Coordinates of C-alpha atoms in Angstrom, one line a residue:
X1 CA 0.0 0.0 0.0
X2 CA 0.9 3.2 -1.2
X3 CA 2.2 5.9 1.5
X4 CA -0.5 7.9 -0.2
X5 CA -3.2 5.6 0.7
X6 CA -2.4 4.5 3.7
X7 CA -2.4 8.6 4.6
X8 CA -5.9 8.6 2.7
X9 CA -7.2 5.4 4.7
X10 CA -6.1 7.3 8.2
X11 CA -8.2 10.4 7.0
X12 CA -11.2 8.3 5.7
X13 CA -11.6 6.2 9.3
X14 CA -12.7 9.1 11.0
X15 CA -15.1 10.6 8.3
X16 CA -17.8 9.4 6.0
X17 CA -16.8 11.1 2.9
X18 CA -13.0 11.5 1.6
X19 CA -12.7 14.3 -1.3
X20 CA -9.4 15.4 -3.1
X21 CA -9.8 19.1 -4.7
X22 CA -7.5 20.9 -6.5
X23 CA -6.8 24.7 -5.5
X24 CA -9.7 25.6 -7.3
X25 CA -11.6 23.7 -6.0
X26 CA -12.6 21.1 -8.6
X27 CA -13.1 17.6 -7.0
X28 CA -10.3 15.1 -8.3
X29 CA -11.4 12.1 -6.2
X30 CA -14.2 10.8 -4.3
X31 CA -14.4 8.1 -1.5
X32 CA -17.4 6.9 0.9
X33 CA -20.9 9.0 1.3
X34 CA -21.9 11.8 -0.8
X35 CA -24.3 14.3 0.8
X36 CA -27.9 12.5 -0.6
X37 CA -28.8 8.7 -1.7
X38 CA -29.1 10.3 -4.8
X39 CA -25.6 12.1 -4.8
X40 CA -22.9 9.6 -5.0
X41 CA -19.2 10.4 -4.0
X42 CA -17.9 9.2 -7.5
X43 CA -20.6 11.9 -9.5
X44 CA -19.1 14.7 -7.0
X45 CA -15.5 14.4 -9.5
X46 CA -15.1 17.2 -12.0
X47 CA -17.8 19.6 -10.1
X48 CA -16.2 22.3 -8.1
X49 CA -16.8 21.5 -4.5
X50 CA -17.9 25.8 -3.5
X51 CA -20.7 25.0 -6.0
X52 CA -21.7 22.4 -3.6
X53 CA -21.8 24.2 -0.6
X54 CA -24.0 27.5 0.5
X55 CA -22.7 30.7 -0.2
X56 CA -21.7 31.4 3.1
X57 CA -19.9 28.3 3.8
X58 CA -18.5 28.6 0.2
X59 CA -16.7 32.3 1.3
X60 CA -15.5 30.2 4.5
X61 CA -13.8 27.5 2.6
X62 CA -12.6 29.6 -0.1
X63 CA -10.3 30.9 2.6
X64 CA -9.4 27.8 4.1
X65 CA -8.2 26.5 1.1
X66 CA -6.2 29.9 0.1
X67 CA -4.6 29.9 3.3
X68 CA -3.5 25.7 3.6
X69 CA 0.0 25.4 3.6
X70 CA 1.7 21.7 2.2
X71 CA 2.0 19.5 5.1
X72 CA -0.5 21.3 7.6
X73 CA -3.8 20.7 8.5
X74 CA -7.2 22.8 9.4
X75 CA -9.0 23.5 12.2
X76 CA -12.6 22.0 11.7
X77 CA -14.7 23.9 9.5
X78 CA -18.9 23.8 9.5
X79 CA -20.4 24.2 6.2
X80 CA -23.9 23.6 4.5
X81 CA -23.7 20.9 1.9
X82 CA -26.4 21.2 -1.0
X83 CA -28.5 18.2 -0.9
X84 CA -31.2 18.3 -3.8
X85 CA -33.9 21.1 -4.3
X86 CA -34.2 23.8 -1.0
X87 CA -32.2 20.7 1.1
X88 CA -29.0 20.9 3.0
X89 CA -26.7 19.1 5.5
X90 CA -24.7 19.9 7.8
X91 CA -20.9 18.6 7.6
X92 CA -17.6 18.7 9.3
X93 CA -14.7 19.3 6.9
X94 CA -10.9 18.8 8.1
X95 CA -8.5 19.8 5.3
X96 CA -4.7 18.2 4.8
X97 CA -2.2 19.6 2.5
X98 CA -0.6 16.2 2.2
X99 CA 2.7 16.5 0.3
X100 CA 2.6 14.0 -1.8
X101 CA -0.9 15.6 -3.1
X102 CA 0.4 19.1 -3.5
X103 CA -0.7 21.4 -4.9
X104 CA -4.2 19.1 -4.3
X105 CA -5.9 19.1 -1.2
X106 CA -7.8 16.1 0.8
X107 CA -10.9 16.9 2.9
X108 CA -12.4 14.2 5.5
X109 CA -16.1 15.2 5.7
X110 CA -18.1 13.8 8.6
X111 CA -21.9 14.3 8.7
X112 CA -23.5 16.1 11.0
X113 CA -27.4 14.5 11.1
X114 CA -29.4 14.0 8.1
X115 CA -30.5 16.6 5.1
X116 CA -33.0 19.1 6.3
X117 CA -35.3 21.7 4.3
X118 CA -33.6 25.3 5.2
X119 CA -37.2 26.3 6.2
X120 CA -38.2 22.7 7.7
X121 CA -39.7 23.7 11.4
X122 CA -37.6 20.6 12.9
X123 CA -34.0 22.2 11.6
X124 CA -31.3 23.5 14.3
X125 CA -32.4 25.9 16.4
X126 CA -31.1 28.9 17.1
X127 CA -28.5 28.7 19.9
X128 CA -29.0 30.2 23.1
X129 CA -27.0 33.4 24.4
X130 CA -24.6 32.0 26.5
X131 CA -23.7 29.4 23.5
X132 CA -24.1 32.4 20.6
X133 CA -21.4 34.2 22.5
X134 CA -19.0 31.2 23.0
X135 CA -19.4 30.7 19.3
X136 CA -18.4 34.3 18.6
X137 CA -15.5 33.7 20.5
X138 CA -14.7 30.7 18.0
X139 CA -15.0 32.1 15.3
X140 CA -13.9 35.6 16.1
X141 CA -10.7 34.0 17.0
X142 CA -10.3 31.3 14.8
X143 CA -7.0 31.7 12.8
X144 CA -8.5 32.3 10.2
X145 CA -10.9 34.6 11.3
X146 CA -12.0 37.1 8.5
X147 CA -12.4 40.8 8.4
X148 CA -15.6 40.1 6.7
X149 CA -17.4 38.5 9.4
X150 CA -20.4 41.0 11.1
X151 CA -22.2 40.4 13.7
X152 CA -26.3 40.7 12.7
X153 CA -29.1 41.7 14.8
X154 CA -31.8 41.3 14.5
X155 CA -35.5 42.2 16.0
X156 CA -38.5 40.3 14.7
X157 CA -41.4 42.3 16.2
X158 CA -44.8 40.4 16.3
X159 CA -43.2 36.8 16.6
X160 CA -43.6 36.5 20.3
X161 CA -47.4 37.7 20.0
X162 CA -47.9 35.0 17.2
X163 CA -46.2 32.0 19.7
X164 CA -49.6 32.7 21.2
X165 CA -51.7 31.9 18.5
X166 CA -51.2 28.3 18.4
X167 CA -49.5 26.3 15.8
X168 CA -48.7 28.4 13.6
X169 CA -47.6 30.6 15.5
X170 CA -45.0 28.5 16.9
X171 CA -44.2 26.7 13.8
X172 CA -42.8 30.2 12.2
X173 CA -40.9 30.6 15.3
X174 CA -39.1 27.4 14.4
X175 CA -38.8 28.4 11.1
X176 CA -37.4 31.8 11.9
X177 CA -34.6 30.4 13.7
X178 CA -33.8 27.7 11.0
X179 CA -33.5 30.5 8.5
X180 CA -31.4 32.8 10.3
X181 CA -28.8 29.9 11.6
X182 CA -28.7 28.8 7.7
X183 CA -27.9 32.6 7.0
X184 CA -25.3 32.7 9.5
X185 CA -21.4 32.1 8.5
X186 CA -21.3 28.7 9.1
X187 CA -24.9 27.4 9.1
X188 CA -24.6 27.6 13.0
X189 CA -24.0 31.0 14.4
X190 CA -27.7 32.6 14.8
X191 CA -28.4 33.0 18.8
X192 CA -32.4 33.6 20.1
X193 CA -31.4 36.1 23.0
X194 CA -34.8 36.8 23.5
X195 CA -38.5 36.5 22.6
X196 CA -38.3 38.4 19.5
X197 CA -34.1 39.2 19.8
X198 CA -31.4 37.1 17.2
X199 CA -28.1 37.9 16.5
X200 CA -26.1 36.0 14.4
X201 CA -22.6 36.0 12.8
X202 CA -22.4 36.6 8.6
X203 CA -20.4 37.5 6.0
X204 CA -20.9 40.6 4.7
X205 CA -20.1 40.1 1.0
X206 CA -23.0 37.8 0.6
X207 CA -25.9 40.2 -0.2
X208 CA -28.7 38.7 1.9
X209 CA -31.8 40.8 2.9
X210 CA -32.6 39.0 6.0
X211 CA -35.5 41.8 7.5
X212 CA -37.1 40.5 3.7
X213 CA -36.9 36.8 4.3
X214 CA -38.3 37.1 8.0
X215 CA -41.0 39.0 6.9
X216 CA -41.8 36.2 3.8
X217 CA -42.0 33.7 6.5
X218 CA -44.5 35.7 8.4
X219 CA -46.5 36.4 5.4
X220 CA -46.6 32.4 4.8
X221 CA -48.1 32.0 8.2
X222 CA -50.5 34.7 7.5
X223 CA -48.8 36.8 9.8
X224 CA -47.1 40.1 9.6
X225 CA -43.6 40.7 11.7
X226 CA -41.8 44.1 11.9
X227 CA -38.5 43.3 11.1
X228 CA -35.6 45.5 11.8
X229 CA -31.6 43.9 11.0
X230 CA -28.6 45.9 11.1
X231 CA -25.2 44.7 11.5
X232 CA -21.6 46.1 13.2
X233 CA -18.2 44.6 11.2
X234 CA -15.5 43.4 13.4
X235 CA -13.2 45.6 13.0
X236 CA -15.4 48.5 14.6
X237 CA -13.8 47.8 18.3
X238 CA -10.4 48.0 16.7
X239 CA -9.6 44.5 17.2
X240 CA -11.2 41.0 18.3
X241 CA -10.9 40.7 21.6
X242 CA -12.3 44.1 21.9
X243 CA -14.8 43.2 19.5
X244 CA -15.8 39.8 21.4
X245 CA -15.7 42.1 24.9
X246 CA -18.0 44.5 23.5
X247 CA -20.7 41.9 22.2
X248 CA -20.8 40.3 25.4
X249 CA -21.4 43.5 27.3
X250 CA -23.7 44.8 24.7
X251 CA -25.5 41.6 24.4
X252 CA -25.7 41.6 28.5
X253 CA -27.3 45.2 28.4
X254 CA -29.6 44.3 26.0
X255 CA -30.8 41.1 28.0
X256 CA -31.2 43.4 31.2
X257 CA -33.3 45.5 29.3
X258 CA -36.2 43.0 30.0
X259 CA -37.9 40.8 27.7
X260 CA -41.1 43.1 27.6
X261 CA -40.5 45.3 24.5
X262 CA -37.6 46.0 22.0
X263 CA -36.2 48.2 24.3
X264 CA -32.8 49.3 22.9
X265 CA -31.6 47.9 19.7
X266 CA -28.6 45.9 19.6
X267 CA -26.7 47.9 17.3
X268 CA -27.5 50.8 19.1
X269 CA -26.0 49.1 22.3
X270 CA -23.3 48.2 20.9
X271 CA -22.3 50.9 19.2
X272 CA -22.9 52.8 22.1
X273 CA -20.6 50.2 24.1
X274 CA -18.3 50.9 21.9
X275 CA -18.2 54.4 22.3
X276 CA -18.0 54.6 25.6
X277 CA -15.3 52.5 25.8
X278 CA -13.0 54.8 23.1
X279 CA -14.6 57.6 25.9
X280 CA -12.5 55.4 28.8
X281 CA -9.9 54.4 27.3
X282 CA -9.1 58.2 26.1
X283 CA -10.1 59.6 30.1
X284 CA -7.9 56.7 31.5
X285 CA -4.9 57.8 28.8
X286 CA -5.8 61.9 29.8
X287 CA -6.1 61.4 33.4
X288 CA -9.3 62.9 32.8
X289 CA -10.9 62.4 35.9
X290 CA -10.9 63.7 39.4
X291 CA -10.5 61.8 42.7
X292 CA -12.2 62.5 45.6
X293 CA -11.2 62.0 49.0
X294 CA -13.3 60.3 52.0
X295 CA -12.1 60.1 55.5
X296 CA -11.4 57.1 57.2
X297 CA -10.8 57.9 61.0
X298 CA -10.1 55.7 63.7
X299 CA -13.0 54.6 66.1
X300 CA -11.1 55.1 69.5
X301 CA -9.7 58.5 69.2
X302 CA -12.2 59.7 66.2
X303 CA -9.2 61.2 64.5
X304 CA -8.4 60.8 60.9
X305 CA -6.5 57.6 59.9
X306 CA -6.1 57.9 56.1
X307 CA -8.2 59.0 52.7
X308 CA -9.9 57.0 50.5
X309 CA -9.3 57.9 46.5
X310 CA -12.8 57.7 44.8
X311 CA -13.1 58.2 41.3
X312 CA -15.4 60.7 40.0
X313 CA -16.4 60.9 36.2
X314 CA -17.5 63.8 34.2
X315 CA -20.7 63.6 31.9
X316 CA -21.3 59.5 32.7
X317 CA -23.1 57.6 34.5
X318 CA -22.7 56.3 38.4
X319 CA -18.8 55.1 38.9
X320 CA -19.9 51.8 39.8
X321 CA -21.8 51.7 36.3
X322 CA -18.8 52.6 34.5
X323 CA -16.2 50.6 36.6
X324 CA -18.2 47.6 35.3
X325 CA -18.3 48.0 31.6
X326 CA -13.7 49.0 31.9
X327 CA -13.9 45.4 33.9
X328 CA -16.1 43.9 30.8
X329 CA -13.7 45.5 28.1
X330 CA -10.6 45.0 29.5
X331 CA -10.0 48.9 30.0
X332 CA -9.9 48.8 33.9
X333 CA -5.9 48.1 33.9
X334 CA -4.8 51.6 32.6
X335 CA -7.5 53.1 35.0
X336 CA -6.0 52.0 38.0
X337 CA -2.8 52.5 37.3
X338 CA -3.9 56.2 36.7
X339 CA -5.6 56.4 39.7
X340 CA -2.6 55.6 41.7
X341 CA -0.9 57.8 39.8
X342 CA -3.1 60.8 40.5
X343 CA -2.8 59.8 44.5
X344 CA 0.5 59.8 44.5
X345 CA 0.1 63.1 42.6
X346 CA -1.8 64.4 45.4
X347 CA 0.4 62.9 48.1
X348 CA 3.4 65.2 46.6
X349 CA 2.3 68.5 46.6
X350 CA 2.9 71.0 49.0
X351 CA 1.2 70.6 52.7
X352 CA 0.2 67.3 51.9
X353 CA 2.2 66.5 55.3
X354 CA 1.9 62.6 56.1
X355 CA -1.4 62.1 54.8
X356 CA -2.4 58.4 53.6
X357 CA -4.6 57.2 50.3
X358 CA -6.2 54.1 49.9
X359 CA -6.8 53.6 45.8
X360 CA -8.6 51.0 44.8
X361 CA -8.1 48.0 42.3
X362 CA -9.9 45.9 40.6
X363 CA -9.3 42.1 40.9
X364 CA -9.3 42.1 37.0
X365 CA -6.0 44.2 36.8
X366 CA -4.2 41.5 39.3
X367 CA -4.3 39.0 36.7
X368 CA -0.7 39.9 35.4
X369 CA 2.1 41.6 36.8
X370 CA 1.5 45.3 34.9
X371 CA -0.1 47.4 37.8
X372 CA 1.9 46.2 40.8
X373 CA 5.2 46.9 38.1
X374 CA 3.9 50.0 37.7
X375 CA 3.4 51.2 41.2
X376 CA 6.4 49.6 42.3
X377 CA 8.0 51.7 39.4
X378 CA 6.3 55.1 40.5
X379 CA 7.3 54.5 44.1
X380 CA 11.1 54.0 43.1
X381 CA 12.1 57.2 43.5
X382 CA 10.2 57.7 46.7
X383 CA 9.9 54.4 48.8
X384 CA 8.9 56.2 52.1
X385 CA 5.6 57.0 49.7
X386 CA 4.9 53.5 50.0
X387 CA 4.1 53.3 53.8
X388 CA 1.7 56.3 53.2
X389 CA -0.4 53.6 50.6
X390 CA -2.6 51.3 50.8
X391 CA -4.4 49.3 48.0
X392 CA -8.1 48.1 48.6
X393 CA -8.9 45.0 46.2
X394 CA -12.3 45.2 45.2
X395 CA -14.5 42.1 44.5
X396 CA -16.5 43.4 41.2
X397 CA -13.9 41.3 39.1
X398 CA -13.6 37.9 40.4
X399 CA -9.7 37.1 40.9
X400 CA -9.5 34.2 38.7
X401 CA -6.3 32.9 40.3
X402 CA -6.0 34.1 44.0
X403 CA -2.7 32.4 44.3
X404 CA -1.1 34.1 41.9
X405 CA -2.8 37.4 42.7
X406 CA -1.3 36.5 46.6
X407 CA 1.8 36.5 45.0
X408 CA 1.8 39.9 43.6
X409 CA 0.1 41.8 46.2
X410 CA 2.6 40.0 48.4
X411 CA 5.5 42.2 46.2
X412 CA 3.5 45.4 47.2
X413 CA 3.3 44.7 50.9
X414 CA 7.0 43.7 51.0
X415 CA 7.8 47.2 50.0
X416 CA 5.9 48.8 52.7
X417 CA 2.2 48.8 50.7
X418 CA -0.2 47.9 52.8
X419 CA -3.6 45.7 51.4
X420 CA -7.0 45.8 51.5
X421 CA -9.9 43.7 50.8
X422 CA -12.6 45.8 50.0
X423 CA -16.4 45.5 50.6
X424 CA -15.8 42.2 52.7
X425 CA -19.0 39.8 52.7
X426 CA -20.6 41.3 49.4
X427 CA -19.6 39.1 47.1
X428 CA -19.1 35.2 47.3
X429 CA -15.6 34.7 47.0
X430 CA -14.6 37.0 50.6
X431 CA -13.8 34.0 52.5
X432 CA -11.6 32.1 49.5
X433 CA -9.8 36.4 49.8
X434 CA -9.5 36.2 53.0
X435 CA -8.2 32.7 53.1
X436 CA -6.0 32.9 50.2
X437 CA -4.7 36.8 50.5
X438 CA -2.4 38.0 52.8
X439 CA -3.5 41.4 53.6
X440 CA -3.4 44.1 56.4
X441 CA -7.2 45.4 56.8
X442 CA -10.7 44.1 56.0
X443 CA -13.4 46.7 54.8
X444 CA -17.2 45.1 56.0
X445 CA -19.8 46.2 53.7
X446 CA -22.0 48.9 54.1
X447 CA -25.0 46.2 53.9
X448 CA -23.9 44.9 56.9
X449 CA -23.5 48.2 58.8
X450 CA -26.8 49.2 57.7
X451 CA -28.5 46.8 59.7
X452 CA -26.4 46.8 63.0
X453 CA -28.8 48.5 65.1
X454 CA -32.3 46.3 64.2
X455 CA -30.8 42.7 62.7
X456 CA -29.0 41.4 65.7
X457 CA -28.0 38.6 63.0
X458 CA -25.6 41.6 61.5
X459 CA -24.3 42.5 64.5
X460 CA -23.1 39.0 65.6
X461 CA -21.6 38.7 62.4
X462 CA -19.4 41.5 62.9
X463 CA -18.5 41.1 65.6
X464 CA -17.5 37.0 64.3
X465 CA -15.7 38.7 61.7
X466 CA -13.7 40.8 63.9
X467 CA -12.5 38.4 66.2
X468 CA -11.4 36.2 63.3
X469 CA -9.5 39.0 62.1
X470 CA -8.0 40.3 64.9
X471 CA -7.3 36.4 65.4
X472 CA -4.7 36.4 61.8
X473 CA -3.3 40.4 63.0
X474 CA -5.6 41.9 60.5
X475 CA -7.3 45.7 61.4
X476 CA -11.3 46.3 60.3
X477 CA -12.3 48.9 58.8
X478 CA -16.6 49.7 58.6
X479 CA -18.2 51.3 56.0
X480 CA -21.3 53.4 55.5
X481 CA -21.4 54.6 59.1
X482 CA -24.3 57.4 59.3
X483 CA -25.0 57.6 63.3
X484 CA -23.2 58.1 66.2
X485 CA -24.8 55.3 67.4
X486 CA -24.0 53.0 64.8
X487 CA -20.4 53.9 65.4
X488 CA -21.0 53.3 68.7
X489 CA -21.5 49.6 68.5
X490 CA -19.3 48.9 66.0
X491 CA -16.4 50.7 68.4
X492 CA -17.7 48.2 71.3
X493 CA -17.9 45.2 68.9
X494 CA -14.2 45.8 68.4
X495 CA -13.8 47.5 64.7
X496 CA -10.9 49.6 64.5
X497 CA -11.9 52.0 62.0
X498 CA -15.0 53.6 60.6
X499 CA -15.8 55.4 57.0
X500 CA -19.0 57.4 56.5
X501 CA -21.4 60.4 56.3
X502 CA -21.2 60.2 60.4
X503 CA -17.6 61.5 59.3
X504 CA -17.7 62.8 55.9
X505 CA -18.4 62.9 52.2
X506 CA -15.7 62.4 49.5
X507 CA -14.5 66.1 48.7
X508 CA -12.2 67.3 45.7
X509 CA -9.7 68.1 48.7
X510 CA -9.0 65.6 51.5
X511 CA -10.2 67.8 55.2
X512 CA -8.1 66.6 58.3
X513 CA -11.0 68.5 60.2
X514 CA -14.0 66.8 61.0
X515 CA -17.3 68.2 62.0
X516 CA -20.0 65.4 62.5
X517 CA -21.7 63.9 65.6
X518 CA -25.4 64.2 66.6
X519 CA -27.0 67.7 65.2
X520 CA -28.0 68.7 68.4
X521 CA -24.9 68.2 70.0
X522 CA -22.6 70.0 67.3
X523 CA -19.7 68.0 68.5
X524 CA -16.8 68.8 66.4
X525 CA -13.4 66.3 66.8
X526 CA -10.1 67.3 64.9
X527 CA -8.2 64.5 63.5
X528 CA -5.0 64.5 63.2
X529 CA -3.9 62.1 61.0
X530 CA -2.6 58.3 62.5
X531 CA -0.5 56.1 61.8
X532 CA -1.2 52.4 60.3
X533 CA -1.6 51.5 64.0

């Protein structure tokens, strides 16, 4: 047996169709089972194989095959084989640039389910939106991802009303999603993300009036739909990942809008997405935001122990808001670097005295090494600047690898940078922080706080926290404290320090002198600032 053969023979155990095609596509050989019992492989020879495929998997191949080098191999592709009049089936092709073929090409092609009508009620679904956006992030990746992909949405008003109507009505749905996923790149990239919601992944040199076709299918049922499709190229974001990011977050908003009305488009999301993210990313380059400072005083003495750095944006929406959708997009990494920059800013100037700032960071942004380097880096010059930090890790971005984040945050406290966990017991993964961090203060969230003086439940719970802490050497710090009598239980249960309205708002300049108490009483305390205690 030939070395060619025996290389054929490998390919053809794992598929049910073996194809040879020249670079232009013409089939030169033909082993095992064509796409129909009416289609043999042997009658495929001599046709060009894109003729025998869909349009859109036809652009997919054609780029597969342009791009095989001699000797390699391709990732799977999906395409839509032709199988007789308004039929199709879906296949698995693997291509090999065998040597000994060159410049010819062998394909293994493996069946995926029988031939289907594109319109046939019973065809693949559309996929759901958790699966639509894993395949985006295929095929958006893919090596040979192309800059003609777009992503589709697509609003088909009417269709949920018409579910209602019976069998027809629930038949068109069926049908609507079998259209759209055999429109879609690959004959399986159409998502339902909700009643009357799709988005799907296309290319955007096959004309295809989509809006048309959905509102043909309605028609058929005797029903009218309001169909509105618009798409966003790839390449918008400025690059894939971004791109992927985007959809996901734009996708999300869309889902949140609730499932009783259009609510906003999907282009418009994303494209508004989009720009908000150029927005960040240019404030984050700029330093074009302010920081605000918020007192955090010690409980015992009421005087002022060090400043908290909050972020304040001009012309956006809340900070937490826009913190959020920098986590979603990757962004949030520049950001916090700049905000420690700006505190350290601050810290230099002129009658700044021995004040401290806490700056917050986002667990996203201790996945690598770049923000404690550049800390470290702006503390160089200045290491007695590092005793005057400290660095609150906030939960809003999962750390997806606590030991490695350890190990970094570990490099800032081992050069006098003091840590944080930030808004302790508001998020799931406190305990796996506080178990798997080594840190110097715990912040209790304000939820807590809020309850102290009515849920005794809150109260023990503090005051359990705070003997564990103080149990592993590590100060408390309580948030959101509003009353003097609030801070007075949570001085008796033992928390260290306090951070509120009781004691002040975030100002554009960090006050060492602190008005608050009960109204009536007027009681005015100056803090002079502590030390880390």
């Amino acid at each position: 047996m030939s070395i060619r053969n025996r290389l054929l023979g490998l390919a053809f155990a794992s598929s049910d169709l073996l194809l040879e095609i020249g670079r232009d596509g013409r089939i030169a050989f033909g082993l095992g089972s064509g796409p129909s019992a009416q289609t043999s492989a042997e009658s495929l020879i001599g046709s060009s194989i894109f003729d025998g495929i869909g349009k859109a998997s036809a652009k997919l191949l054609e780029r597969v095959v342009a791009d095989l080098a001699a000797g390699s191999r391709s990732a799977p592709v999906e395409v839509l084989f032709r199988s007789g009049e308004d039929r199709v089936r879906r296949a698995t092709l693997r291509l090999f640039g065998l040597p000994d073929l060159a410049p010819n090409i062998s394909i293994s092609v493996t069946w995926e389910g029988p031939a289907y009508a594109l319109h046939d009620p019973h065809a693949r679904p559309a996929l759901t939106p958790g699966a639509f956006l894993d395949r985006a992030r295929d095929l958006l990746t893919a090596p040979d991802a192309s800059a003609d992909m777009t992503v589709a949405f697509v609003d088909v008003v009417g269709l949920a009303a018409a579910e209602g109507l019976g069998e027809a009505g629930q038949r068109l749905t069926a049908r609507v999603e079998a259209a759209l996923q055999a429109a879609s790149i690959d004959g399986a990239s159409a998502g339902k993300l909700g009643p009357e919601r799709f988005a799907m992944l296309r290319d955007r040199t096959i004309a295809h009036d989509i809006a048309g076709e959905m509102r043909e299918l309605g028609l058929s049922e005797g029903l009218t739909l309001d169909v509105a499709a618009t798409e966003v190229g790839t390449e918008t974001a400025g690059n894939t990942l971004n791109t992927l990011r985007a959809l996901r977050f734009a996708v999300e908003g869309c889902l949140n809008d609730g499932a009783g009305g259009p609510g906003l488009s999907f282009t418009a999301s994303m494209s508004r997405t989009l720009k908000d993210a150029d927005a960040f990313r240019a404030m984050a380059r700029d330093r074009s935001f302010d920081l605000h400072y918020q007192p955090i005083v010690d409980l015992k003495t009421g005087a002022v122990h060090h400043f908290e750095a909050l972020a304040r944006f001009k012309d956006s929406a809340g900070p937490a808001d826009t913190i959020r959708m920098a986590e979603e997009l990757a962004l949030i990494n520049a950001f916090d670097i700049a905000v420690a920059e700006k505190a350290l800013s601050r810290l230099r100037r002129p009658g700044a005295g021995l004040m401290k700032f806490a700056v917050n960071v986002s667990g996203a942004s201790l996945a690598d090494d770049r923000y404690v380097q550049a800390v470290l880096r702006m503390t160089a010059s200045r290491p007695e600047e590092r005793r005057r930090l400290i660095v609150e890790v906030t939960e809003s971005a999962a750390l997806a690898d606590i030991e490695s984040a350890n190990r970094r945050l570990g490099a800032l406290r081992s050069a006098g940078i003091r840590v944080c966990i930030d808004d302790f017991g508001a998020g799931s993964a406190s305990y796996d922080y506080l178990r798997g961090l080594s840190v110097d203060t715990v912040k209790i969230d304000g939820r807590f706080v809020e309850g102290i003086q009515t849920d005794p439940r809150a109260r023990t719970m503090i005051g359990h926290l705070v003997e564990l802490c103080r149990s592993m050497k590590v100060e408390t710090i309580a948030e959101m404290i509003e009353s003097e009598d609030v801070a007075k239980i949570l001085r008796d249960l033992g928390v260290d320090q306090g951070q509120g309205w009781l004691f002040g708002k975030a100002e554009a300049e960090p006050r060492t002198v602190l008005a608050y108490g009960e109204p009536a009483a007027a009681v005015r305390r100056v803090g002079a600032v502590s030390g880390w205690g």
